Tab-separated table of C-alpha atoms in Angstrom:
chain	number	residue	atom	x	y	z
A	10	MET	CA	158.287	62.257	33.367
A	11	LYS	CA	160.820	62.612	36.206
A	12	THR	CA	159.656	64.077	39.511
A	13	ALA	CA	162.007	66.364	41.462
A	14	LEU	CA	161.461	67.566	45.049
A	15	ILE	CA	163.056	70.831	46.095
A	16	THR	CA	163.151	72.008	49.737
A	17	GLY	CA	163.554	75.775	50.090
A	18	ILE	CA	161.653	76.314	46.838
A	19	THR	CA	161.034	80.055	47.538
A	20	GLY	CA	164.730	80.800	48.039
A	21	GLN	CA	167.071	82.133	45.352
A	22	ASP	CA	168.493	78.687	44.436
A	23	GLY	CA	165.162	76.933	44.647
A	24	SER	CA	163.453	79.235	42.230
A	25	TYR	CA	166.231	79.140	39.654
A	26	LEU	CA	166.453	75.299	39.951
A	27	ALA	CA	162.737	74.861	39.579
A	28	GLU	CA	162.769	76.961	36.371
A	29	LEU	CA	165.567	74.791	34.960
A	30	LEU	CA	163.840	71.538	35.791
A	31	LEU	CA	160.484	72.617	34.451
A	32	SER	CA	162.186	73.634	31.201
A	33	LYS	CA	163.547	70.091	31.036
A	34	GLY	CA	160.118	68.549	31.410
A	35	TYR	CA	160.212	67.542	35.066
A	36	LYS	CA	157.311	67.571	37.494
A	37	VAL	CA	158.621	69.817	40.296
A	38	VAL	CA	157.372	69.608	43.939
A	39	GLY	CA	158.412	72.598	45.877
A	40	LEU	CA	158.476	72.565	49.734
A	41	LYS	CA	158.299	75.602	51.956
A	42	ARG	CA	157.625	76.533	55.508
A	43	ARG	CA	154.129	77.773	56.413
A	44	THR	CA	154.255	81.490	57.160
A	45	SER	CA	151.719	84.211	57.645
A	46	LEU	CA	152.893	85.812	54.448
A	47	LEU	CA	152.975	83.667	51.252
A	48	CYS	CA	156.476	84.845	50.243
A	49	THR	CA	156.163	83.443	46.803
A	50	ASP	CA	157.651	86.394	44.866
A	51	ARG	CA	160.496	84.339	43.415
A	52	ILE	CA	158.220	81.565	42.081
A	53	ASN	CA	155.240	83.544	40.940
A	54	ASN	CA	156.274	83.184	37.294
A	55	PHE	CA	155.773	79.390	37.438
A	56	TYR	CA	153.460	79.017	40.383
A	57	ASN	CA	150.580	78.016	38.148
A	58	HIS	CA	152.671	75.779	35.828
A	59	ALA	CA	150.858	72.519	35.180
A	60	ASN	CA	153.859	70.541	36.305
A	61	PHE	CA	154.457	72.497	39.586
A	62	ALA	CA	153.030	71.661	42.994
A	63	LEU	CA	153.720	73.475	46.307
A	64	GLU	CA	153.606	71.623	49.673
A	65	TYR	CA	154.181	72.933	53.180
A	66	PHE	CA	156.712	71.216	55.392
A	67	GLU	CA	158.981	71.721	58.422
A	68	LEU	CA	162.608	70.523	58.707
A	69	ASP	CA	161.968	69.400	62.359
A	70	ASP	CA	158.842	67.383	61.427
A	71	PRO	CA	159.772	63.982	59.907
A	72	SER	CA	156.139	62.964	59.609
A	73	CYS	CA	155.512	65.536	56.831
A	74	MET	CA	158.597	64.366	55.014
A	75	TYR	CA	157.374	60.738	55.045
A	76	ARG	CA	153.967	61.890	53.840
A	77	ILE	CA	155.247	63.983	50.982
A	78	LEU	CA	157.801	61.354	49.833
A	79	ASN	CA	155.141	58.676	49.971
A	80	LYS	CA	152.773	60.840	47.931
A	81	TYR	CA	155.201	61.796	45.134
A	82	LYS	CA	157.989	59.203	45.132
A	83	PRO	CA	160.431	61.624	43.685
A	84	ASP	CA	163.295	60.576	41.359
A	85	GLU	CA	165.457	63.446	42.510
A	86	ILE	CA	165.625	65.437	45.768
A	87	TYR	CA	167.429	68.767	46.199
A	88	ASN	CA	167.807	69.819	49.836
A	89	LEU	CA	168.289	73.582	49.732
A	90	ALA	CA	166.294	74.620	52.815
A	91	ALA	CA	168.322	76.172	55.678
A	92	GLN	CA	168.888	79.273	57.797
A	93	SER	CA	171.568	80.407	55.414
A	94	HIS	CA	172.812	83.758	56.727
A	95	VAL	CA	176.239	83.260	58.267
A	96	ARG	CA	176.207	86.430	60.415
A	97	VAL	CA	172.744	85.625	61.785
A	98	SER	CA	173.854	82.082	62.751
A	99	PHE	CA	175.912	83.624	65.580
A	100	ASP	CA	172.729	85.171	66.922
A	101	ILE	CA	170.586	82.100	66.638
A	102	PRO	CA	173.010	79.201	66.686
A	103	GLN	CA	170.759	76.487	68.098
A	104	SER	CA	167.998	77.204	65.473
A	105	THR	CA	170.588	77.312	62.628
A	106	ILE	CA	172.206	74.049	63.670
A	107	ASN	CA	168.897	72.254	64.342
A	108	THR	CA	167.418	73.128	61.012
A	109	ILE	CA	170.512	72.146	59.000
A	110	VAL	CA	171.758	69.177	61.028
A	111	MET	CA	168.522	67.550	62.134
A	112	GLY	CA	166.531	68.744	59.108
A	113	THR	CA	169.006	67.036	56.708
A	114	MET	CA	169.087	63.964	58.929
A	115	ASN	CA	165.292	63.756	58.999
A	116	LEU	CA	165.000	64.114	55.233
A	117	VAL	CA	167.725	61.657	54.178
A	118	GLU	CA	166.446	59.051	56.633
A	119	ALA	CA	162.971	59.443	55.306
A	120	VAL	CA	164.303	59.035	51.735
A	121	ARG	CA	166.180	55.856	52.848
A	122	THR	CA	162.893	54.426	54.058
A	123	ILE	CA	160.431	55.550	51.412
A	124	CYS	CA	162.423	55.964	48.156
A	125	PRO	CA	165.987	54.769	48.655
A	126	ASN	CA	166.686	54.767	44.920
A	127	ALA	CA	166.098	58.470	44.578
A	128	LYS	CA	169.010	60.713	43.882
A	129	PHE	CA	169.756	63.142	46.759
A	130	TYR	CA	171.536	66.503	46.447
A	131	GLN	CA	172.699	68.316	49.596
A	132	ALA	CA	173.529	71.994	49.525
A	133	SER	CA	176.956	72.221	51.168
A	134	SER	CA	178.862	75.509	51.399
A	135	SER	CA	182.229	77.080	50.867
A	136	GLU	CA	181.867	78.406	54.446
A	137	MET	CA	182.913	74.961	55.546
A	138	PHE	CA	186.580	75.801	54.591
A	139	GLY	CA	186.470	78.714	57.037
A	140	ASP	CA	189.799	80.196	57.830
A	141	ASN	CA	191.897	77.443	56.244
A	142	PRO	CA	194.812	79.454	54.715
A	143	ASN	CA	195.500	76.844	52.031
A	144	TYR	CA	193.334	78.021	49.134
A	145	PRO	CA	192.139	77.511	46.481
A	146	TYR	CA	189.859	74.859	47.959
A	147	ASN	CA	188.856	71.628	46.280
A	148	GLU	CA	187.003	68.513	47.402
A	149	GLU	CA	189.932	67.307	49.448
A	150	SER	CA	190.712	70.563	51.291
A	151	ARG	CA	190.610	70.611	55.091
A	152	LEU	CA	187.333	71.878	56.594
A	153	THR	CA	187.842	74.509	59.318
A	154	PRO	CA	184.348	75.990	59.854
A	155	ALA	CA	184.200	79.447	61.468
A	156	SER	CA	180.518	79.902	62.328
A	157	PRO	CA	177.559	77.954	63.679
A	158	TYR	CA	176.225	77.828	60.142
A	159	ALA	CA	179.412	76.342	58.703
A	160	ASN	CA	179.719	73.797	61.507
A	161	ALA	CA	176.193	72.532	60.785
A	162	LYS	CA	176.929	72.379	57.039
A	163	VAL	CA	179.958	70.198	57.706
A	164	PHE	CA	177.783	67.650	59.628
A	165	ALA	CA	175.257	67.589	56.783
A	166	HIS	CA	178.072	67.314	54.217
A	167	ASN	CA	179.653	64.331	55.972
A	168	LEU	CA	176.287	62.692	56.318
A	169	MET	CA	176.045	62.405	52.586
A	170	ARG	CA	179.211	60.418	52.518
A	171	ASN	CA	178.000	58.272	55.368
A	172	TYR	CA	174.768	57.327	53.617
A	173	ARG	CA	176.474	56.820	50.313
A	174	ILE	CA	178.898	54.336	51.826
A	175	SER	CA	176.608	52.718	54.443
A	176	TYR	CA	173.396	52.318	52.432
A	177	ASN	CA	174.660	52.579	48.794
A	178	MET	CA	172.358	55.539	48.258
A	179	PHE	CA	172.956	58.148	45.643
A	180	THR	CA	173.736	61.072	48.048
A	181	CYS	CA	176.040	63.882	46.966
A	182	SER	CA	177.001	67.438	48.073
A	183	GLY	CA	177.544	70.517	46.044
A	184	ILE	CA	180.125	72.717	47.767
A	185	LEU	CA	178.958	75.894	46.217
A	186	PHE	CA	180.933	79.153	46.613
A	187	ASN	CA	179.097	82.445	46.940
A	188	HIS	CA	176.488	82.702	44.230
A	189	GLU	CA	174.395	85.819	43.793
A	190	SER	CA	171.530	87.140	41.635
A	191	PRO	CA	168.731	89.690	41.577
A	192	ARG	CA	166.848	87.115	43.728
A	193	ARG	CA	169.508	87.092	46.461
A	194	GLY	CA	168.154	87.740	49.976
A	195	GLU	CA	168.050	91.392	50.928
A	196	THR	CA	170.316	90.920	53.975
A	197	PHE	CA	173.196	89.434	51.976
A	198	VAL	CA	175.977	91.946	51.304
A	199	THR	CA	175.870	91.860	47.467
A	200	ARG	CA	172.118	92.444	47.332
A	201	LYS	CA	172.335	94.995	50.174
A	202	ILE	CA	174.835	96.944	47.979
A	203	THR	CA	172.839	96.845	44.776
A	204	MET	CA	169.580	97.668	46.561
A	205	ALA	CA	171.158	100.693	48.329
A	206	ALA	CA	172.723	101.894	45.033
A	207	ALA	CA	169.453	101.835	43.310
A	208	LYS	CA	167.670	103.601	46.184
A	209	ILE	CA	170.378	106.236	46.452
A	210	LYS	CA	170.211	106.780	42.647
A	211	LEU	CA	166.463	107.357	42.965
A	212	GLY	CA	166.756	109.607	46.077
A	213	LEU	CA	165.107	106.995	48.284
A	214	GLN	CA	168.159	106.421	50.579
A	215	ASP	CA	170.953	108.532	51.937
A	216	LYS	CA	173.591	106.099	53.209
A	217	LEU	CA	174.748	102.498	52.919
A	218	TYR	CA	176.293	100.970	56.034
A	219	LEU	CA	178.568	97.931	55.600
A	220	GLY	CA	180.872	95.766	57.691
A	221	ASN	CA	184.179	94.242	56.547
A	222	LEU	CA	185.003	95.443	53.038
A	223	ASP	CA	188.193	93.406	52.868
A	224	ALA	CA	186.609	89.915	52.991
A	225	VAL	CA	187.380	88.153	49.703
A	226	ARG	CA	184.916	85.838	47.983
A	227	ASP	CA	184.621	83.714	44.892
A	228	TRP	CA	181.328	85.057	43.469
A	229	GLY	CA	179.270	83.534	40.697
A	230	PHE	CA	175.704	83.674	39.279
A	231	ALA	CA	173.128	81.434	40.979
A	232	GLY	CA	171.472	80.729	37.634
A	233	ASP	CA	174.745	79.068	36.461
A	234	TYR	CA	175.183	77.207	39.672
A	235	VAL	CA	171.866	75.413	39.747
A	236	GLU	CA	172.757	73.743	36.430
A	237	ALA	CA	175.712	72.174	38.269
A	238	MET	CA	173.297	70.824	40.914
A	239	TRP	CA	171.229	69.170	38.209
A	240	LEU	CA	174.308	67.765	36.451
A	241	MET	CA	175.525	66.099	39.662
A	242	LEU	CA	172.313	64.017	39.827
A	243	GLN	CA	172.633	62.987	36.167
A	244	GLN	CA	175.887	61.038	36.808
A	245	GLU	CA	176.024	57.302	37.271
A	246	LYS	CA	178.127	57.621	40.405
A	247	ALA	CA	177.309	59.939	43.341
A	248	ASP	CA	180.082	62.249	44.365
A	249	ASP	CA	180.850	65.667	45.900
A	250	TYR	CA	181.847	68.712	43.761
A	251	VAL	CA	183.167	72.169	44.386
A	252	ILE	CA	181.316	74.741	42.278
A	253	ALA	CA	183.189	78.087	41.833
A	254	THR	CA	184.476	80.531	39.347
A	255	GLY	CA	188.146	80.242	40.404
A	256	LYS	CA	188.364	83.998	40.775
A	257	ALA	CA	188.151	85.960	44.066
A	258	TYR	CA	187.353	89.593	44.720
A	259	SER	CA	186.840	91.651	47.853
A	260	VAL	CA	183.560	93.117	49.089
A	261	ARG	CA	185.138	96.512	48.329
A	262	HIS	CA	185.676	95.445	44.684
A	263	PHE	CA	182.036	94.492	44.276
A	264	LEU	CA	180.942	97.689	45.944
A	265	ASN	CA	183.093	99.754	43.493
A	266	LEU	CA	181.746	97.768	40.503
A	267	VAL	CA	178.102	98.545	41.490
A	268	PHE	CA	178.659	102.213	42.406
A	269	GLU	CA	180.727	102.891	39.223
A	270	HIS	CA	177.965	101.327	37.153
A	271	ALA	CA	175.419	103.496	38.967
A	272	GLY	CA	177.547	106.647	38.668
A	273	LEU	CA	177.717	107.065	42.456
A	274	SER	CA	180.588	108.006	44.846
A	275	VAL	CA	181.447	105.260	47.407
A	276	GLY	CA	183.139	107.924	49.585
A	277	LYS	CA	180.074	110.055	49.707
A	278	TYR	CA	177.383	107.404	50.425
A	279	VAL	CA	179.127	104.401	52.165
A	280	ASP	CA	180.071	104.194	55.897
A	281	ILE	CA	181.412	101.338	58.012
A	282	ASP	CA	179.363	99.938	60.894
A	283	SER	CA	181.403	97.721	63.335
A	284	ARG	CA	178.203	95.959	64.396
A	285	LEU	CA	178.056	94.263	60.959
A	286	PHE	CA	181.392	92.448	61.470
A	287	ARG	CA	181.286	88.729	62.229
A	288	PRO	CA	182.636	87.522	65.613
A	289	HIS	CA	184.873	85.091	63.620
A	290	GLU	CA	185.730	86.387	60.142
A	291	VAL	CA	186.467	84.242	57.131
A	292	PRO	CA	189.012	86.376	55.201
A	293	TYR	CA	189.373	84.524	51.852
A	294	LEU	CA	187.383	81.918	49.951
A	295	LEU	CA	188.535	80.812	46.555
A	296	GLY	CA	187.349	77.611	44.845
A	297	ASP	CA	188.864	75.121	42.484
A	298	SER	CA	186.131	73.496	40.420
A	299	SER	CA	188.389	71.483	38.156
A	300	LYS	CA	186.649	68.250	39.068
A	301	ALA	CA	183.240	69.706	38.059
A	302	ASN	CA	184.763	71.098	34.866
A	303	LYS	CA	186.146	67.740	33.941
A	304	ILE	CA	183.415	65.328	35.050
A	305	LEU	CA	180.269	67.432	34.817
A	306	ASN	CA	181.504	69.520	31.873
A	307	TRP	CA	180.313	72.560	33.841
A	308	GLN	CA	181.731	76.080	33.510
A	309	PRO	CA	180.435	79.418	34.965
A	310	LYS	CA	179.080	81.693	32.255
A	311	THR	CA	178.649	85.063	34.084
A	312	ASP	CA	181.548	87.241	35.217
A	313	LEU	CA	181.331	89.458	38.322
A	314	LYS	CA	181.055	92.705	36.417
A	315	SER	CA	178.122	91.448	34.472
A	316	LEU	CA	176.548	90.046	37.617
A	317	ALA	CA	176.917	93.294	39.532
A	318	ALA	CA	175.322	95.226	36.608
A	319	MET	CA	172.484	92.696	36.364
A	320	MET	CA	171.642	92.905	40.038
A	321	TYR	CA	171.767	96.752	40.116
A	322	GLU	CA	169.633	97.134	36.997
A	323	GLU	CA	166.994	94.808	38.383
A	324	ASP	CA	166.904	96.677	41.694
A	325	LEU	CA	166.819	100.057	39.933
A	326	LYS	CA	163.760	98.924	37.957
A	327	LYS	CA	162.124	97.494	41.032
A	328	TYR	CA	162.447	100.596	43.140
A	329	TYR	CA	161.692	102.928	40.155
A	330	ASP	CA	158.340	101.151	39.708
A	331	ILE	CA	157.699	101.247	43.469
A	332	SER	CA	158.460	104.960	43.750
A	333	ASN	CA	156.165	105.754	40.787
A	334	ARG	CA	153.301	103.880	42.442
A	335	ILE	CA	153.572	105.867	45.709
């Protein structure tokens, strides 16, 4: 039985990835920060699985990483933990950079010492391309990061290449474009939209306030994207891959999809709040995943309209159940 270690297990990607790996017969060790609230909603459906274990760790504490790696000696490591909200990274840049840069460094160095033959996946980001006007972006595109978060991700991304060449380790990066789901964090724009639409439909909210509606993103389903993560670590040779749908739509388009599905008027319920704009906007992100299509035989399965409906319906059910319990 293979053992996989996932940092950020309670996040959107961590939970979907754990489900996938457990279905494939892995032992999964999930790592999360210690908090006063358990925050295990996303993993409750497999929390008591016989092949799942939860461990506490901190990205800035190498000692716990050495202890956990020595205890489990994992075959595969998926580093998904980070402060991942781009807008928030402008407010807490030092914390964002420290957790991503030093956290990744601490982990990969511990892996080099304890289990150098383990395969290591690093969560890179399409935000690394920033405001580079030459899209669509592939693995060779110039990185022009436009936020503290993106700058930190560039460092961690390059670190994988460094360890791959310097130490012959299996270290790779998945450059994932925006990927959403009903488990997306509540402060991210897609989930903010679907939650608000559900609450407005149920009479629990009056208005939705948004920032830049003209930002364009390549949006896919997180459940599809974690399969690409796993496929990267099944290859004989470590490499970096762009994971995207190859189709880009504006925030306004996603908003319209959700509100149309909900039978709501955007003009009546949505207002713009300038405080929600980023100091440095990334106008357009579009990915070219030809390499992943060819080598990993990976293709996205979920289109944006289906994704928007899925997210809205899940939020509608959630808030309907909550309102009936009040």
